[in-house]
Structures are given as C-alpha cells and as structure tokens.
Short mmCIF file of C-alpha atoms and ligand atoms in Angstrom, two decimals:
data_model
loop_
_atom_site.label_atom_id
_atom_site.label_comp_id
_atom_site.label_asym_id
_atom_site.label_seq_id
_atom_site.Cartn_x
_atom_site.Cartn_y
_atom_site.Cartn_z
CA MET K 15 0.00 0.00 0.00
CA ALA K 16 2.73 2.44 0.95
CA ASP K 17 5.49 3.22 -1.46
CA GLN K 18 7.38 5.62 0.78
CA PRO K 19 9.91 4.38 3.33
CA LEU K 20 8.81 4.19 6.95
CA LYS K 21 10.87 6.76 8.82
CA LEU K 22 11.41 6.30 12.54
CA PHE K 23 13.33 8.30 15.14
CA ASN K 24 16.18 6.21 16.53
CA SER K 25 17.22 7.20 20.04
CA LEU K 26 20.61 5.53 19.45
CA ASN K 27 21.79 8.32 17.16
CA ARG K 28 18.98 10.84 17.65
CA LYS K 29 18.15 10.69 13.95
CA ILE K 30 15.18 9.85 11.78
CA GLU K 31 16.06 6.70 9.83
CA ASP K 32 14.43 4.60 7.13
CA PHE K 33 13.22 1.38 8.66
CA VAL K 34 14.78 -1.64 6.98
CA PRO K 35 13.68 -5.00 8.43
CA ILE K 36 16.47 -7.40 9.34
CA ARG K 37 14.51 -10.35 7.97
CA GLU K 38 12.68 -9.68 4.75
CA GLY K 39 8.94 -9.36 5.16
CA GLU K 40 9.10 -9.47 8.96
CA ALA K 41 9.27 -7.06 11.86
CA ARG K 42 10.23 -8.03 15.39
CA VAL K 43 9.48 -5.62 18.21
CA TYR K 44 10.21 -5.80 21.94
CA THR K 45 8.46 -3.47 24.38
CA CYS K 46 9.42 -3.23 28.04
CA GLY K 47 6.32 -4.25 29.91
CA PRO K 48 4.87 -3.40 33.28
CA THR K 49 6.16 -4.26 36.71
CA VAL K 50 3.06 -5.98 38.04
CA TYR K 51 3.16 -4.78 41.64
CA ASN K 52 0.34 -2.28 41.23
CA TYR K 53 -2.21 -1.02 38.72
CA GLN K 54 -0.81 0.55 35.56
CA HIS K 55 -1.70 4.21 35.38
CA ILE K 56 -2.85 5.83 32.15
CA GLY K 57 0.70 7.18 31.65
CA ASN K 58 2.02 3.62 31.55
CA MET K 59 -0.78 2.74 29.14
CA ARG K 60 0.37 5.53 26.82
CA ALA K 61 3.58 3.52 26.32
CA TYR K 62 1.58 0.51 25.11
CA VAL K 63 -0.77 2.50 22.88
CA PHE K 64 2.36 3.89 21.23
CA ALA K 65 3.93 0.44 20.84
CA ASP K 66 0.67 -0.90 19.43
CA THR K 67 0.39 1.93 16.91
CA LEU K 68 3.93 1.12 15.81
CA GLY K 69 3.00 -2.56 15.48
CA ARG K 70 -0.15 -1.75 13.52
CA THR K 71 1.86 0.48 11.19
CA LEU K 72 4.33 -2.33 10.54
CA SER K 73 1.46 -4.75 9.82
CA HIS K 74 -0.15 -2.15 7.55
CA ARG K 75 3.04 -2.16 5.53
CA GLY K 76 2.62 -5.86 4.95
CA LEU K 77 5.23 -7.04 7.45
CA LYS K 78 4.64 -10.11 9.56
CA LEU K 79 4.84 -8.75 13.08
CA SER K 80 6.18 -10.48 16.18
CA HIS K 81 5.58 -8.26 19.19
CA VAL K 82 6.60 -8.99 22.76
CA ILE K 83 5.52 -7.00 25.81
CA ASN K 84 7.09 -8.72 28.78
CA ILE K 85 5.69 -8.97 32.29
CA THR K 86 8.19 -7.96 34.97
CA ASP K 87 7.11 -10.06 37.93
CA VAL K 88 10.43 -10.06 39.74
CA GLY K 89 13.58 -7.99 40.07
CA HIS K 90 12.50 -4.37 39.62
CA LEU K 91 13.70 -2.37 42.60
CA THR K 92 12.14 0.83 43.85
CA SER K 93 14.95 2.69 42.11
CA ASP K 94 15.72 1.83 38.48
CA ALA K 95 19.39 1.88 39.40
CA ASP K 96 19.37 -1.16 41.65
CA ALA K 97 18.73 0.41 44.98
CA GLY K 98 15.89 -0.01 47.44
CA ASP K 99 13.51 -2.91 47.82
CA ASP K 100 12.07 -5.30 45.29
CA LYS K 101 8.78 -3.70 44.16
CA MET K 102 6.98 -7.05 44.12
CA GLU K 103 8.07 -8.16 47.60
CA LYS K 104 7.28 -4.75 49.04
CA ALA K 105 3.76 -4.68 47.55
CA ALA K 106 3.13 -8.24 48.72
CA ALA K 107 4.17 -7.42 52.26
CA ALA K 108 1.95 -4.33 52.29
CA ALA K 109 -1.08 -6.29 51.01
CA GLY K 110 -0.46 -9.37 53.16
CA LYS K 111 -0.50 -11.55 50.03
CA SER K 112 2.07 -13.63 48.24
CA ALA K 113 4.22 -11.91 45.64
CA TRP K 114 3.05 -14.53 43.14
CA ASP K 115 -0.63 -13.71 43.74
CA ILE K 116 0.04 -9.99 43.48
CA ALA K 117 1.82 -10.53 40.16
CA ARG K 118 -0.97 -12.65 38.68
CA TYR K 119 -3.66 -10.23 39.78
CA TYR K 120 -2.06 -7.11 38.32
CA GLN K 121 -1.08 -8.94 35.14
CA GLU K 122 -4.74 -9.80 34.57
CA VAL K 123 -5.86 -6.23 35.12
CA PHE K 124 -3.12 -5.02 32.79
CA GLU K 125 -4.15 -7.40 30.01
CA ALA K 126 -7.79 -6.40 30.35
CA ASP K 127 -6.76 -2.74 30.03
CA LEU K 128 -4.72 -3.50 26.91
CA ASP K 129 -7.84 -5.10 25.46
CA ARG K 130 -10.01 -2.14 26.29
CA LEU K 131 -7.54 0.15 24.54
CA ASN K 132 -7.53 -2.07 21.44
CA VAL K 133 -3.89 -3.03 21.88
CA ARG K 134 -3.56 -6.12 19.72
CA LYS K 135 -2.51 -9.20 21.62
CA PRO K 136 1.28 -9.35 21.88
CA ALA K 137 3.23 -12.16 23.54
CA HIS K 138 3.46 -11.69 27.33
CA PRO K 139 6.41 -13.65 28.69
CA ARG K 140 6.80 -13.52 32.47
CA ALA K 141 10.27 -12.83 33.76
CA THR K 142 9.96 -15.59 36.38
CA ASP K 143 9.67 -18.17 33.58
CA TYR K 144 13.10 -17.23 32.22
CA VAL K 145 15.26 -17.28 35.33
CA GLU K 146 17.25 -20.31 34.18
CA SER K 147 18.29 -18.53 30.99
CA MET K 148 19.15 -15.46 33.02
CA ILE K 149 21.50 -17.53 35.14
CA GLU K 150 23.08 -18.90 31.95
CA TRP K 151 23.65 -15.33 30.73
CA GLY K 152 25.24 -14.46 34.07
CA LYS K 153 27.61 -17.43 33.88
CA GLN K 154 28.54 -16.59 30.32
CA MET K 155 29.25 -12.90 31.04
CA GLN K 156 30.81 -13.39 34.45
CA GLU K 157 34.47 -13.85 33.59
CA LYS K 158 34.96 -10.89 31.30
CA HIS K 159 32.32 -8.46 32.45
CA CYS K 160 31.21 -9.07 36.02
CA TYR K 161 32.47 -9.11 39.59
CA GLU K 162 30.99 -10.44 42.76
CA LEU K 163 30.20 -8.42 45.87
CA GLU K 164 28.52 -9.49 49.07
CA SER K 165 25.17 -8.30 47.72
CA GLY K 166 25.38 -9.93 44.34
CA LEU K 167 26.94 -10.22 40.91
CA TYR K 168 27.60 -6.86 39.28
CA PHE K 169 28.17 -5.82 35.70
CA ASP K 170 31.23 -3.63 35.08
CA VAL K 171 30.08 -1.05 32.54
CA SER K 172 33.66 -0.12 31.60
CA THR K 173 34.06 -3.52 29.89
CA VAL K 174 31.81 -2.68 26.93
CA PRO K 175 32.30 -0.06 24.22
CA GLU K 176 30.47 3.27 24.51
CA TYR K 177 28.45 2.47 27.61
CA GLY K 178 25.47 4.77 27.95
CA ARG K 179 25.52 6.22 24.44
CA LEU K 180 21.75 6.00 24.47
CA ALA K 181 21.35 8.16 27.55
CA ARG K 182 20.97 11.86 27.09
CA ALA K 183 23.34 12.86 29.88
CA VAL K 184 25.04 9.92 31.49
CA THR K 185 26.98 12.06 33.89
CA ASP K 186 24.50 14.44 35.44
CA ASP K 187 21.13 12.87 34.65
CA GLY K 188 21.92 9.18 34.64
CA GLU K 189 24.72 8.35 36.98
CA GLY K 190 23.87 11.25 39.26
CA ARG K 191 20.75 9.45 40.40
CA ILE K 192 22.47 6.16 41.17
CA ASP K 193 22.78 5.26 44.81
CA THR K 194 26.12 3.78 45.61
CA VAL K 195 26.60 0.20 46.62
CA GLU K 196 29.82 -0.32 48.57
CA GLY K 197 32.50 -1.87 46.40
CA LYS K 198 31.06 -1.02 43.00
CA ARG K 199 33.81 -0.24 40.50
CA ASN K 200 31.81 2.35 38.56
CA ALA K 201 28.78 4.27 39.77
CA ALA K 202 26.76 2.96 36.81
CA ASP K 203 27.58 -0.74 37.46
CA PHE K 204 24.41 -2.70 38.06
CA ALA K 205 23.28 -6.02 39.49
CA ILE K 206 22.96 -9.09 37.30
CA TRP K 207 22.04 -11.18 40.34
CA ARG K 208 20.96 -9.98 43.78
CA LYS K 209 21.74 -12.37 46.58
CA THR K 210 19.21 -12.89 49.33
CA PRO K 211 20.88 -11.36 52.41
CA PRO K 212 22.03 -13.95 54.99
CA GLY K 213 19.28 -14.87 57.40
CA GLU K 214 16.49 -13.60 55.10
CA THR K 215 14.12 -15.51 52.85
CA ARG K 216 12.49 -13.97 49.86
CA GLN K 217 9.22 -15.22 48.38
CA MET K 218 10.78 -15.11 44.95
CA GLU K 219 14.25 -16.61 45.00
CA TRP K 220 16.22 -19.15 43.02
CA ASP K 221 19.48 -21.07 43.45
CA SER K 222 22.39 -19.81 41.39
CA PRO K 223 26.20 -20.06 41.28
CA TRP K 224 26.19 -16.80 43.28
CA GLY K 225 23.88 -18.09 45.96
CA LYS K 226 20.15 -17.90 46.50
CA GLY K 227 18.64 -14.75 45.08
CA ALA K 228 16.85 -13.09 42.20
CA PRO K 229 17.87 -11.74 38.80
CA GLY K 230 18.40 -8.06 38.11
CA TRP K 231 15.64 -6.27 36.26
CA HIS K 232 17.81 -5.20 33.31
CA LEU K 233 18.88 -8.77 32.65
CA GLU K 234 15.28 -9.87 32.14
CA CYS K 235 14.69 -7.84 29.01
CA SER K 236 17.99 -8.85 27.40
CA VAL K 237 17.21 -12.51 27.97
CA MET K 238 13.55 -12.45 26.94
CA SER K 239 14.21 -10.43 23.78
CA ALA K 240 16.98 -12.88 22.83
CA GLU K 241 14.84 -15.96 23.52
CA LEU K 242 11.66 -14.75 21.91
CA LEU K 243 12.83 -12.59 19.04
CA GLY K 244 16.48 -13.56 18.56
CA HIS K 245 19.36 -11.08 18.52
CA PRO K 246 19.54 -8.86 16.56
CA PHE K 247 15.90 -7.84 16.16
CA ASP K 248 14.27 -4.77 14.66
CA ILE K 249 12.84 -2.36 17.20
CA HIS K 250 13.00 -1.97 20.97
CA THR K 251 10.56 0.41 22.65
CA GLY K 252 9.88 1.82 26.09
CA GLY K 253 9.05 5.01 27.95
CA ILE K 254 11.61 7.81 27.80
CA ASP K 255 12.79 7.15 31.37
CA HIS K 256 14.18 3.83 30.10
CA ARG K 257 16.55 5.70 27.79
CA GLU K 258 18.66 6.75 30.76
CA ILE K 259 19.40 3.59 32.74
CA HIS K 260 17.41 0.50 31.84
CA HIS K 261 18.13 0.48 28.11
CA PRO K 262 21.82 1.43 28.36
CA ASN K 263 22.14 -1.51 30.76
CA GLU K 264 20.27 -3.85 28.45
CA ILE K 265 22.57 -2.80 25.62
CA ALA K 266 25.67 -3.38 27.76
CA GLN K 267 24.52 -6.92 28.55
CA ASN K 268 23.64 -7.62 24.92
CA GLN K 269 27.10 -6.49 23.86
CA ALA K 270 28.78 -8.61 26.53
CA HIS K 271 26.73 -11.72 25.93
CA ASN K 272 26.75 -11.53 22.13
CA CYS K 273 30.47 -10.57 22.03
CA SER K 274 29.61 -7.68 19.73
CA ALA K 275 29.58 -3.89 19.85
CA ASP K 276 26.04 -3.99 18.45
CA SER K 277 23.14 -2.98 20.69
CA ALA K 278 21.06 -5.96 19.42
CA ALA K 279 18.17 -3.84 18.12
CA SER K 280 18.32 -1.73 14.95
CA ILE K 281 16.13 1.01 16.34
CA TRP K 282 15.43 2.09 19.93
CA MET K 283 12.27 4.15 20.30
CA HIS K 284 10.95 6.02 23.34
CA ASN K 285 7.59 7.56 24.04
CA ASN K 286 7.39 10.75 26.03
CA PHE K 287 5.47 11.09 29.29
CA LEU K 288 1.88 11.64 30.09
CA ILE K 289 1.96 14.49 32.56
CA ASP K 290 -0.52 16.36 34.68
CA ARG K 291 -0.19 19.63 36.52
CA ARG K 292 2.25 18.06 38.96
CA GLY K 293 4.49 16.61 36.27
CA LYS K 294 5.07 13.01 35.12
CA MET K 295 2.26 10.72 36.11
CA SER K 296 3.93 8.22 38.38
CA LYS K 297 3.06 5.48 40.81
CA SER K 298 5.79 6.48 43.18
CA THR K 299 4.31 9.96 43.73
CA GLY K 300 1.09 8.64 45.16
CA GLU K 301 -2.06 9.70 43.30
CA PHE K 302 -2.48 8.47 39.76
CA LEU K 303 -5.26 7.74 37.30
CA VAL K 304 -6.04 4.27 36.06
CA LEU K 305 -8.16 3.42 33.03
CA GLN K 306 -10.96 2.20 35.27
CA THR K 307 -11.27 5.68 36.82
CA LEU K 308 -12.00 7.08 33.37
CA VAL K 309 -14.54 4.32 32.76
CA ASP K 310 -16.18 4.96 36.14
CA ARG K 311 -16.60 8.57 35.15
CA GLY K 312 -18.44 7.36 32.08
CA TYR K 313 -15.73 7.64 29.42
CA HIS K 314 -15.23 4.92 26.87
CA PRO K 315 -11.60 3.68 27.09
CA LEU K 316 -11.08 4.45 23.41
CA ALA K 317 -11.57 8.15 24.14
CA TYR K 318 -8.24 7.81 25.96
CA ARG K 319 -6.66 6.06 22.97
CA MET K 320 -7.88 8.97 20.84
CA MET K 321 -6.31 11.38 23.32
CA CYS K 322 -2.97 9.58 22.98
CA LEU K 323 -3.15 9.60 19.18
CA GLN K 324 -3.82 13.33 19.12
CA ALA K 325 -0.29 13.94 20.38
CA HIS K 326 2.89 12.81 18.69
CA TYR K 327 4.47 10.03 20.76
CA ARG K 328 7.67 12.03 21.26
CA SER K 329 5.83 15.01 22.75
CA GLU K 330 4.69 15.28 26.31
CA LEU K 331 0.95 14.90 26.65
CA GLU K 332 -0.87 16.69 29.43
CA PHE K 333 -3.90 14.92 30.80
CA SER K 334 -7.00 16.95 31.67
CA TRP K 335 -10.67 16.03 31.81
CA GLU K 336 -11.40 18.81 29.31
CA GLY K 337 -8.87 17.23 26.96
CA LEU K 338 -10.52 13.84 27.40
CA ASP K 339 -13.92 15.42 26.67
CA ALA K 340 -12.56 16.90 23.46
CA ALA K 341 -11.10 13.54 22.42
CA LEU K 342 -14.44 11.85 23.14
CA THR K 343 -16.34 14.40 21.05
CA ARG K 344 -13.95 13.88 18.17
CA LEU K 345 -14.41 10.12 18.40
CA LYS K 346 -18.20 10.56 18.46
CA ARG K 347 -18.12 12.63 15.27
CA MET K 348 -16.11 9.93 13.55
CA VAL K 349 -18.44 7.19 14.75
CA ILE K 350 -21.52 9.06 13.49
CA LEU K 351 -19.94 9.42 10.05
CA ALA K 352 -18.84 5.79 10.02
CA GLU K 353 -22.36 4.74 11.03
CA ARG K 354 -23.70 6.30 7.84
CA LEU K 355 -21.73 3.77 5.85
CA GLY K 356 -24.01 1.15 7.37
CA ASP K 357 -23.08 -2.39 6.55
CA ALA K 358 -21.65 -1.55 3.16
CA LEU K 359 -19.35 -4.25 1.89
CA PRO K 360 -15.85 -2.76 1.83
CA GLN K 361 -14.30 -2.69 -1.62
CA PRO K 362 -10.57 -2.48 -1.03
CA GLU K 363 -9.68 -3.04 -4.68
CA ALA K 364 -11.82 -0.25 -6.12
CA GLU K 365 -10.43 3.27 -6.19
CA HIS K 366 -11.91 6.72 -6.38
CA PRO K 367 -10.02 9.93 -7.18
CA LYS K 368 -11.67 11.70 -4.24
CA PHE K 369 -9.70 9.51 -1.84
CA ALA K 370 -6.31 10.10 -3.42
CA GLN K 371 -5.57 13.13 -1.26
CA PRO K 372 -6.64 11.66 2.12
CA LEU K 373 -4.82 8.41 1.40
CA GLU K 374 -1.62 10.17 0.38
CA LYS K 375 -1.82 12.41 3.44
CA PHE K 376 -2.38 9.42 5.70
CA GLU K 377 0.53 7.40 4.32
CA THR K 378 2.88 10.37 4.47
CA ALA K 379 1.90 11.18 8.04
CA ILE K 380 2.12 7.67 9.46
CA SER K 381 5.41 7.05 7.62
CA ASP K 382 6.81 10.23 9.12
CA ASP K 383 7.79 8.79 12.50
CA LEU K 384 4.16 7.85 13.25
CA ASN K 385 2.63 11.28 12.97
CA THR K 386 -0.75 10.23 14.32
CA PRO K 387 -2.09 13.80 14.86
CA ILE K 388 -1.94 14.39 11.09
CA ALA K 389 -3.06 10.84 10.28
CA LEU K 390 -6.24 11.50 12.29
CA THR K 391 -7.03 14.52 10.14
CA ALA K 392 -6.53 12.39 7.03
CA LEU K 393 -9.05 9.93 8.43
CA GLU K 394 -11.46 12.82 8.96
CA ASP K 395 -10.88 13.99 5.39
CA ALA K 396 -11.77 10.52 4.14
CA LEU K 397 -14.90 10.41 6.32
CA ALA K 398 -15.98 13.77 4.90
CA VAL K 399 -15.82 12.70 1.24
CA LYS K 400 -19.34 12.84 -0.20
CA LYS K 401 -21.16 11.29 -3.15
CA VAL K 402 -18.96 8.25 -3.56
CA ASP K 403 -19.65 4.56 -3.45
CA VAL K 404 -20.03 3.64 0.24
CA GLY K 405 -18.15 0.36 -0.27
CA ILE K 406 -15.07 2.22 -1.47
CA LYS K 407 -15.36 4.73 1.33
CA ARG K 408 -15.73 2.02 3.89
CA ALA K 409 -12.60 0.26 2.64
CA VAL K 410 -10.55 3.46 2.85
CA VAL K 411 -11.78 4.36 6.34
CA GLN K 412 -11.34 0.81 7.56
CA ALA K 413 -7.74 0.62 6.33
CA MET K 414 -6.85 3.83 8.19
CA ASP K 415 -8.70 2.70 11.28
CA GLU K 416 -6.75 -0.57 11.27
CA VAL K 417 -3.62 1.49 11.87
CA LEU K 418 -5.07 3.87 14.45
CA GLY K 419 -7.07 1.21 16.27
CA LEU K 420 -10.23 3.17 17.08
CA SER K 421 -12.75 0.46 16.06
CA LEU K 422 -14.95 3.02 14.34
CA PHE K 423 -17.23 0.36 12.89
CA ASP K 424 -17.72 -1.51 16.13
CA LEU K 425 -18.53 1.47 18.32
CA THR K 426 -22.06 2.79 18.61
CA ARG K 427 -23.39 6.10 19.84
CA ALA K 428 -24.61 4.39 22.98
CA ASP K 429 -21.07 3.15 23.72
CA LEU K 430 -19.78 6.69 23.69
CA ARG K 431 -22.33 8.40 25.87
CA ILE K 432 -21.03 9.75 29.12
CA ARG K 433 -22.66 7.35 31.50
CA PRO K 434 -21.26 7.55 34.99
CA GLU K 435 -21.36 4.42 37.09
CA SER K 436 -23.50 6.34 39.58
CA ALA K 437 -26.29 7.25 37.11
CA GLU K 438 -29.73 6.18 38.40
CA ILE K 439 -31.31 5.34 35.10
CA THR K 440 -30.23 2.71 32.61
CA GLU K 441 -29.52 3.21 28.96
CA ASN K 442 -32.49 1.02 28.02
CA GLU K 443 -34.90 2.96 30.19
CA ILE K 444 -33.78 6.18 28.54
CA GLU K 445 -34.08 4.75 25.05
CA ASP K 446 -37.49 3.39 25.94
CA ALA K 447 -38.73 6.74 27.27
CA LEU K 448 -37.36 8.50 24.18
CA ALA K 449 -39.19 6.09 21.88
CA ARG K 450 -42.46 6.72 23.74
CA ARG K 451 -41.84 10.45 23.51
CA LYS K 452 -41.18 10.24 19.80
CA ALA K 453 -44.44 8.32 19.27
CA ALA K 454 -46.37 10.89 21.31
CA ARG K 455 -44.91 13.74 19.27
CA ALA K 456 -45.76 11.98 16.04
CA GLU K 457 -49.38 11.92 17.20
CA LYS K 458 -49.09 15.58 18.22
CA ASP K 459 -49.68 14.56 21.84
CA PHE K 460 -47.45 17.28 23.24
CA ALA K 461 -48.73 16.92 26.80
CA THR K 462 -47.43 13.34 26.99
CA SER K 463 -44.25 14.27 25.19
CA ASP K 464 -43.55 17.08 27.68
CA ALA K 465 -44.39 14.84 30.62
CA ILE K 466 -41.84 12.27 29.46
CA ARG K 467 -39.29 15.00 29.00
CA ASP K 468 -39.85 16.24 32.58
CA GLU K 469 -39.69 12.70 33.92
CA LEU K 470 -36.30 12.26 32.30
CA ALA K 471 -35.10 15.65 33.51
CA ALA K 472 -35.97 14.63 37.08
CA LYS K 473 -33.58 11.71 36.68
CA GLY K 474 -30.83 13.95 35.37
CA VAL K 475 -31.26 13.25 31.66
CA GLU K 476 -31.45 16.24 29.36
CA VAL K 477 -33.24 15.59 26.08
CA MET K 478 -31.51 17.50 23.31
CA ASP K 479 -33.88 18.18 20.45
CA GLY K 480 -31.98 19.27 17.38
CA ASP K 481 -28.58 18.38 18.88
CA PRO K 482 -26.12 18.96 16.01
CA LEU K 483 -24.20 15.79 16.90
CA GLY K 484 -27.46 13.86 16.84
CA TRP K 485 -26.85 12.80 20.43
CA GLU K 486 -30.45 12.97 21.50
CA TRP K 487 -29.79 13.12 25.20
CA LYS K 488 -27.10 13.65 27.80
CA LEU K 489 -26.82 13.10 31.49
N1 ATP N 501 3.85 9.15 32.90
C1 ATP N 501 4.21 8.27 31.98
N2 ATP N 501 3.92 8.50 30.68
C2 ATP N 501 4.26 7.62 29.72
N3 ATP N 501 4.90 6.46 29.96
C3 ATP N 501 5.23 6.16 31.24
C4 ATP N 501 4.91 7.05 32.31
N4 ATP N 501 5.35 6.50 33.47
C5 ATP N 501 5.92 5.32 33.14
N5 ATP N 501 5.86 5.11 31.81
C6 ATP N 501 6.29 3.93 31.06
O1 ATP N 501 5.41 2.87 31.42
C7 ATP N 501 6.05 1.61 31.22
C8 ATP N 501 5.80 0.69 32.40
O2 ATP N 501 6.59 1.02 33.47
P1 ATP N 501 6.57 0.28 34.86
O3 ATP N 501 5.42 -0.64 35.00
O4 ATP N 501 7.92 -0.22 35.14
O5 ATP N 501 6.16 1.52 35.71
P2 ATP N 501 6.91 2.26 36.83
O6 ATP N 501 8.25 2.69 36.35
O7 ATP N 501 6.75 1.52 38.09
O8 ATP N 501 5.94 3.48 36.84
P3 ATP N 501 6.09 4.80 37.64
O9 ATP N 501 7.22 5.53 36.96
O10 ATP N 501 4.78 5.39 37.42
O11 ATP N 501 6.36 4.50 39.07
C9 ATP N 501 7.51 1.95 30.96
O12 ATP N 501 7.74 1.91 29.56
C10 ATP N 501 7.64 3.38 31.44
O13 ATP N 501 8.66 4.06 30.77
ZN1 ZN N 502 12.94 -3.69 29.68
#
C-alpha cells in the first residue's frame, strides 16, 4: 500500500532513519512491559498505545509482526538503578498476600486494560519463567564483564564499548541518580544477580552459582528479547525514562553476551510522558489515574486512545478532563460518520479519485515517525468525502482505522455516551422513554411528550432536540 519508506526516530543516534527489516517481510518488536506490583496508570498505558500503533503500522506495511511485551514479575527495585527494595516483595508485604498472587492479579488487570484500549494481543512472557536462561547469561558474562560483591553479581560497565551512548546525559542525569553500593567499580555498574541477604528468605528466590537470590531487572529484558525474538531484532521500545538507565544496561549486557559492539536492536524508540499539573504521572508519587477511573466517570476507554493519538508520541501529553472530553467528542463525530456507511461491503480493490488526497496524506503522516495527529485529520478527510460509493469509502476508512485502532465500525453512539457508574437510570430505560416520547410527538400529543421529557429531567437526563451531533440526550 505504501510506497514511501517508513521513517522512525532512533534514540541511538537521535536521527530519523528509514526502517529496513532485518529479515525480509518481517518485523520483530520488543516493548518493556509493566512491573506488576500495582495497577498501571494511564501514563504507563500511553507507552503501550504507542507500541501498538507502531505494530499496527508495521502490519499495515505488509510485514509479519512479532511483538513482545514482557511482564516484569520479579527484580525491579524501587529505584531503576538497583537500589531499594524489590517492588513485588514490598507490595506483597503491604497487602499481606504472596508476591506470586500480586503478580498474577495485576497482570490480569493489565491485560484487560490493553484489550479495552484495542492493543492487539502481543506475547506476554513472564520474567519468572526465564530465570534459568538469566542464570546462563550471568555465567557466560561473568568472567569478562562481572564481579561479585557481598550483595550480588555486578556488571562492570567499563568492559563494553560506549556504555550509555543512548542516555541523554550519562553524567548528570543518569549516573547522578544512582545510589552507591559499597564496592562497585563504577557508579553505573548494576546487578545481574541480587543475593538474598544472609538470614532472610524472599518469596521469589532461586538457586544460582552466586547463591540464593533473584535476577536483576535489566537482565530480564535482554534474555527475553533474545529468547523470543532472537538477537539482533528490529525495534525496541519503552518510555523515555528507560533511555537513561534500563536500556543502556540492556545494551551493555547484549554487547557482553553476544560478544559484539552492536546494541542488538536496529532502532530504539521512546515515548514521552503523560503528565498532569504536577508533572510526570507516576506510581511512586502517590495519586495516579487508572483506566478504570475514566470508565467509572463514564468515558469509553477508546476516548483515551484517541487522546494519545492526538499527540505525537515524542511530545509530552498533558492529561486533563477537558482534553478527554474533546477527544471523546472527536471520536463521536467519527463514529456518526462511520455509522452512515451502514453495513456496506468494503471494496478495497476499487479506487476513487476523491480519496487520493486523504490516502496520500495518511501514508505520508504515518510514515513520518508515526505522525498520528496528522493521520487522524486524514481519516477525517476521508470520512468527509461525499457522493462516492459507500463500499469504497468504507474500505478506505477501515484501512486507516486498522492502523489507528479506534474500532470506528464496532462502536455505537450508545457506547460513547457519558454514563457515569453512579447514574440512576439505565440506557435502556432512557431509550425506551425516548421512543415513547417520539411516538407521542408523532401523534401531536405534546402533553405526553412534555411529561416524558420532565420525567427524564428529574432523573438527570437532558433531552436534546436538534442536537447537532445527533446525540439525542445527555446526562
Ligand atoms: N507518565 C508516563 N507516561 C508515559 N509512559 C510512562 C509514564 N510513566 C511510566 N511510563 C512507562 O510505562 C512503562 C511501564 O513502566 P513500569 O510498569 O515499570 O512503571 P513504573 O516505572 O513503576 O511506573 P512509575 O514511573 O509510574 O512508578 C515503561 O515503559 C515506562 O517508561
Ligand atoms: Zn525492559
């Protein structure tokens, strides 16, 4: 479909590059997944909407996609730089549950949220299923690249070429934040294996040549990407915070293990943060929004996907309820226009000159480092084309929607109504009352019609005659 190259921003050299798959006709993508010690906030979910849009774009270009989003169920400490407690063990202790139960619970919620945001099903390997391979990696790297301290096996970052070239400012931003562990050779050295301290038992621990303990978080992603995608693979993604510590450490391990200066992925991509008035949305700072909160307030989850798509993935996105309202309204307009195409049979082979411009605009935008804000306007241009065969129009709109993942043909007006959990009246009751009112009006029985209107108003439903969006009522 697309004859222009797909251009992507590579964090490795800070340049836009043409994407060239390593294996012809295929694309392999690894995305750092959640640490399942808590709910994922909507900022975390932005990272997966971005990765999914990338995956959909690769599929759209006819590539066979293998996408992995791992589940970190062990090893991530409260500081990315190997200091503090294990996030899983800490959450388990606080909840009085086992770390394993906590991990399973939050993984399920995470997967349900991915579904609700139309993130296509990637592979979800759990770190705890790969510990044996992690130990193998440790043994293999140990002699040339690691040293043992009382607390564990550490990676010496001076043993690989160009350590930290991915990070923006290794000295002040990266290393500056690293808490020191006594005996470390370089401040940026990190744990490959963390030994369980003498006299303690951890819920999640394994035997290893370095004693009982658990793998380091950075090691997990190196090992799972190698096992599931093979090194080298095409694209590695994550949130922009990973560019500073986690990904430089992954690269160092890949270089050491693979005996190569190569980072193991052709392109490293990072999404920017979702912020609110206080800054980066973050679990560690206490209050945060989860997808369910949006749903409880009556918003369809895809309004949030729309909100994400309205910003370029490399820009910060500020969350506000007004912004979410605007995204919802935009989605509604699209759904109303898509509805008019009814059940027309899409005709992907047929062409119409009226769609040349929107299609060209769409391809150019999405190929330009996933410029979804412009791609959305191209979709709107296509939806606005009049007096054409509906089958052709449907095929064009559907192809664009496949990339953006908004499910325009599956959503209905009713799905998109603001319908807070706390509302007293059900959708069916409202529809029923409206139908009775319509019948009364048709018979010029205005007394009944007004009575129904007042009845609804008493329950907080405003009937909107002549609403330009055709949304006959709102709460
Ligand atoms: N505010 C945010 N906006 C966008 N992406 C984010 C944000 N916060 C975290 N991420 C990304 O979400 C993904 C999942 O991260 P993880 O589950 O490890 O969360 P975390 O680091 O514990 O979160 P937090 O930083 O909120 O405490 C990572 O790719 C991370 O970079
Ligand atoms: Zn990772």
